[in-house]
Coordinates of C-alpha atoms in Angstrom, one line a residue:
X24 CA 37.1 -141.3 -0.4
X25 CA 38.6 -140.9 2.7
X26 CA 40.3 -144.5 4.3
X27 CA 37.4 -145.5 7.0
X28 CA 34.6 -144.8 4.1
X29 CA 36.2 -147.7 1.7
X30 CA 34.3 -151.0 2.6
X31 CA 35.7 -153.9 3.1
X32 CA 32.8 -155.8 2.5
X33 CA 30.2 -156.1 0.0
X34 CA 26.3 -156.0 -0.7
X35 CA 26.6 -159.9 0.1
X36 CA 28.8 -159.3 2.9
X37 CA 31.7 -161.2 2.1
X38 CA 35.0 -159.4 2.4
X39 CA 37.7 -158.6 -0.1
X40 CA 41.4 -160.1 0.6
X41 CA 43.3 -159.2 3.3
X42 CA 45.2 -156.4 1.6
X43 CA 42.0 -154.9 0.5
X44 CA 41.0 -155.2 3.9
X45 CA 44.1 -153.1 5.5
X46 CA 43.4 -150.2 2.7
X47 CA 40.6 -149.4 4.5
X48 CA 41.9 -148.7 8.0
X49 CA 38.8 -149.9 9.5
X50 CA 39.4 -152.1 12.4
X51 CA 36.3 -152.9 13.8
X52 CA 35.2 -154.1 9.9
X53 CA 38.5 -156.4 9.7
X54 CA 37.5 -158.1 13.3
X55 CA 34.0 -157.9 11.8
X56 CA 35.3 -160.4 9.0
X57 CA 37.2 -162.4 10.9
X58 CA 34.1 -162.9 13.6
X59 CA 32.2 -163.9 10.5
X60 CA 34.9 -166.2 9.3
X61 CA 34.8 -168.2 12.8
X62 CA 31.1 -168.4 13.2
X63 CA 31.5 -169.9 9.3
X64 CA 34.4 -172.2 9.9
X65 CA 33.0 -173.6 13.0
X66 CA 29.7 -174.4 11.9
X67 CA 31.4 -176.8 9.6
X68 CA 33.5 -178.6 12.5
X69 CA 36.7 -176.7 11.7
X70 CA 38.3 -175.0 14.9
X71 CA 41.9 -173.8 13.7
X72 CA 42.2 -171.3 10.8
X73 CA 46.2 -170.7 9.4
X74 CA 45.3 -166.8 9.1
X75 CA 46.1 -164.1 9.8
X76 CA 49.0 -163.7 7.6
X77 CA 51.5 -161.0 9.2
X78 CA 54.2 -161.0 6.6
X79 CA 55.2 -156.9 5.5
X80 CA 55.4 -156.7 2.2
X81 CA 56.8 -154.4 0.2
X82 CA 57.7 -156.0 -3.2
X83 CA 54.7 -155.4 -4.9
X84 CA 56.2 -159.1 -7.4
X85 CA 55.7 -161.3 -4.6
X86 CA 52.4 -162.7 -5.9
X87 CA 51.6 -163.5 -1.7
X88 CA 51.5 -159.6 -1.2
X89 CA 47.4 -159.9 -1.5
X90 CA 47.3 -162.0 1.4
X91 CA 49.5 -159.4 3.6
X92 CA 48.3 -156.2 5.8
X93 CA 50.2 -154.2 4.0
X94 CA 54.1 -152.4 4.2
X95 CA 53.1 -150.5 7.5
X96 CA 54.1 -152.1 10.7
X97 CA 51.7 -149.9 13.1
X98 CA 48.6 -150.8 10.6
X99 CA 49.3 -154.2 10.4
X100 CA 50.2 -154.8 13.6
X101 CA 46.5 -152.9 14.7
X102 CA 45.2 -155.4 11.9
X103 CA 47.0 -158.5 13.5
X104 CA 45.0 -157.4 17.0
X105 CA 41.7 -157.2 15.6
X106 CA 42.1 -160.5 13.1
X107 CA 42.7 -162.5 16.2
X108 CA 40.0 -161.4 18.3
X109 CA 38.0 -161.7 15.5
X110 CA 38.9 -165.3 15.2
X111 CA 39.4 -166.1 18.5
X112 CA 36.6 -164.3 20.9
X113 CA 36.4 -163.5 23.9
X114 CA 37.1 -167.5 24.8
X115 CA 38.1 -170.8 22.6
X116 CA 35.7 -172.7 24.2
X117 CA 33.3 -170.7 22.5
X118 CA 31.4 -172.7 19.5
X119 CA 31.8 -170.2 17.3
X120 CA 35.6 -169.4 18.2
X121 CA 38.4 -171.1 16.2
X122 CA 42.3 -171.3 16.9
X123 CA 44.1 -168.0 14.9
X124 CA 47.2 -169.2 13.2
X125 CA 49.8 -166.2 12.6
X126 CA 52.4 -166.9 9.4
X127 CA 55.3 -166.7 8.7
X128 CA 57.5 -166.3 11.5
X129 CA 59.1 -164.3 10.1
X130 CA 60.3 -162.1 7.1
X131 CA 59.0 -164.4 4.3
X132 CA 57.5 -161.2 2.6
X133 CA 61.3 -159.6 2.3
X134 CA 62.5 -162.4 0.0
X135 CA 65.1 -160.7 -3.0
X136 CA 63.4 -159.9 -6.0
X137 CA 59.9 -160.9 -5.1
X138 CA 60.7 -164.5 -5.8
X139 CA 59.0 -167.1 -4.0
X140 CA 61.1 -169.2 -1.8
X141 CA 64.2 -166.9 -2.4
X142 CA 66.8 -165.9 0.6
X143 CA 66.2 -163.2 2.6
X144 CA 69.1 -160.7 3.7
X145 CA 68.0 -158.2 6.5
X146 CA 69.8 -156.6 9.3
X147 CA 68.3 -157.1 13.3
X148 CA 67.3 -153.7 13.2
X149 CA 65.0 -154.3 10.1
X150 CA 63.3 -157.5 11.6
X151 CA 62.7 -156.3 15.0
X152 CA 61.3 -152.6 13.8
X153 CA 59.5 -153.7 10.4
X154 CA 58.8 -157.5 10.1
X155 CA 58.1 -158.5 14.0
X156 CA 56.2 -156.0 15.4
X157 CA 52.5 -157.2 13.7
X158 CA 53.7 -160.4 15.1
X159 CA 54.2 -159.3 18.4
X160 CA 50.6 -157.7 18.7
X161 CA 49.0 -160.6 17.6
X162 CA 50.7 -162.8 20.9
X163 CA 50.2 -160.0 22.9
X164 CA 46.4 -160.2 21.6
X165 CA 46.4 -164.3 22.6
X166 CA 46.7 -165.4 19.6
X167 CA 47.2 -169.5 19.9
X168 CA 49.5 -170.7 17.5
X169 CA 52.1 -169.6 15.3
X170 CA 53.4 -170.9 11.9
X171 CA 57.2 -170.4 10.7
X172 CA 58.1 -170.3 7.3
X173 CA 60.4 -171.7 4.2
X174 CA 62.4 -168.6 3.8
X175 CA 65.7 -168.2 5.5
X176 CA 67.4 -164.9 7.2
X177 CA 71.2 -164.8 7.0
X178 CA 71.3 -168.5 5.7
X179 CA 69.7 -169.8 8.9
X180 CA 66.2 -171.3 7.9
X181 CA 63.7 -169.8 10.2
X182 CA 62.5 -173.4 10.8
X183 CA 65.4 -174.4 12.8
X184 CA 66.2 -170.8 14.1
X185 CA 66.4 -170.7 18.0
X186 CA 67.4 -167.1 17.7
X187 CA 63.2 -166.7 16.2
X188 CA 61.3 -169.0 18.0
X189 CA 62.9 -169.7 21.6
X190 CA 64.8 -166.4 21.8
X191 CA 62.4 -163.9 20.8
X192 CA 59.1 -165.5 20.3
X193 CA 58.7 -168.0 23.2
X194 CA 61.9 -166.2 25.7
X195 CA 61.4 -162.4 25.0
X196 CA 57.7 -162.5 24.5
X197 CA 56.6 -165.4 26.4
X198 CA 54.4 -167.2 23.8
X199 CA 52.8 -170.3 25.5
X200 CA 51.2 -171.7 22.6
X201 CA 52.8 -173.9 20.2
X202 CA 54.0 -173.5 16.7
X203 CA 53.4 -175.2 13.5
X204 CA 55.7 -175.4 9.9
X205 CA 54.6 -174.2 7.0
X206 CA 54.5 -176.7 4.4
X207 CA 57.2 -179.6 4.6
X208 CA 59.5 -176.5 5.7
X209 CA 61.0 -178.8 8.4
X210 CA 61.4 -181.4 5.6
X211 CA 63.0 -179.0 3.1
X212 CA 66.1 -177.9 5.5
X213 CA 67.5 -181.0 3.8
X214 CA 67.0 -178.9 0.4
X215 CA 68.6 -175.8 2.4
X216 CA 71.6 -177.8 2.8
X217 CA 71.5 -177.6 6.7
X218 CA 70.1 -180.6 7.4
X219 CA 71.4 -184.6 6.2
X220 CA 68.3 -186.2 6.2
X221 CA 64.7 -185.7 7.3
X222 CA 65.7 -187.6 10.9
X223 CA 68.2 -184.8 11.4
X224 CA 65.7 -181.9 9.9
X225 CA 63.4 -183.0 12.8
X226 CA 65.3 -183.1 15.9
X227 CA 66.7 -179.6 14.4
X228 CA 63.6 -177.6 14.0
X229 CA 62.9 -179.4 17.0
X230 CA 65.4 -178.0 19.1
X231 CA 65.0 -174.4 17.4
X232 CA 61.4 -174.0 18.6
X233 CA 59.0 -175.7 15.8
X234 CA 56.6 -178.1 18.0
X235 CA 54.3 -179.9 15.0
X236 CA 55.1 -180.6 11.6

């Protein structure tokens, strides 16, 4: 089958996962989903959703690769543009819009090895041609909040990295929303090593950027 005839959806209409979703190149389906996943979540009370997940992956032992758009940055970062609208709407105050959440700022899917939690080793180059572009889409595409991650770049955990989240994401791109940890990653820069205690951990992801725990 040629890529727009695969469905991402079945007779029921639920959709397959997320990398399902991106083999099928079909953008106005993955905004269909994500539309259908608002009017859903909403219904229910909720109004913030931690999706879409923007990671590049291209480990295929990273167990979190199902969740990803793929190892393309133009697809994914076309995906990331139509999973927020979907989400999102035309306007929050919509009933049937909730809050889009993009993770993990950034390069979680690179860790060595495929291993969960491991350390990450990529050059500038690499993260601003390959890992950030989907992100940038996505807060060009008003997406509302952004979640960082537990993975570090260079040693620097991207929880308490200015260079990420004031230099780039908030200074270069001019994000105006506000951005969440993943989980207990601004507690867990004591486990890192660059942080003595949970106060310090705080006022240092803090100061990088991160704005709710």
């Amino acid at each position: 089958q040629e890529p727009h005839d695969v469905g991402a959806a079945d007779e029921d209409g639920e959709f397959t996962i997320p990398l399902g979703q991106a083999a099928t190149w079909n953008l106005e389906l993955v905004e269909q989903g994500a539309r259908q996943a608002a009017i859903d979540a909403s219904r229910y009370g909720l109004n913030w959703t931690f999706a879409p997940m923007l990671d590049i992956a291209r480990d295929p032992r990273w167990g979190r690769i199902a969740e990803s758009p793929g190892e393309d940055p133009h697809l994914a970062s076309r995906l990331a543009e139509a999973m927020v609208r979907g989400f999102q709407g035309e306007d929050l105050s919509d009933p049937t819009s909730i809050a889009a959440c993009i993770k993990h700022f950034a390069a979680y899917g690179f860790a060595e090895a495929g291993r969960e939690y491991n350390t990450v080793e990529i050059s500038e180059n690499t993260l601003r041609n390959v890992v950030l572009p989907p992100f940038k889409a996505a807060v060009d595409a008003g997406v509302a909040t952004v979640m960082n991650g537990f993975n570090e770049i260079g040693g620097v955990p991207v929880t308490a990295s200015s260079h990420l989240q004031r230099e780039i994401l908030k200074g270069e791109w001019g994000f105006e929303g506000f951005v969440v940890s993943d989980w207990e990653s601004i507690g867990e820069l004591t486990v890192h090593g660059v942080a003595a205690d949970l106060r310090e951990a705080a006022a240092m992801a803090l100061a990088a950027g991160s704005d709710m725990d």
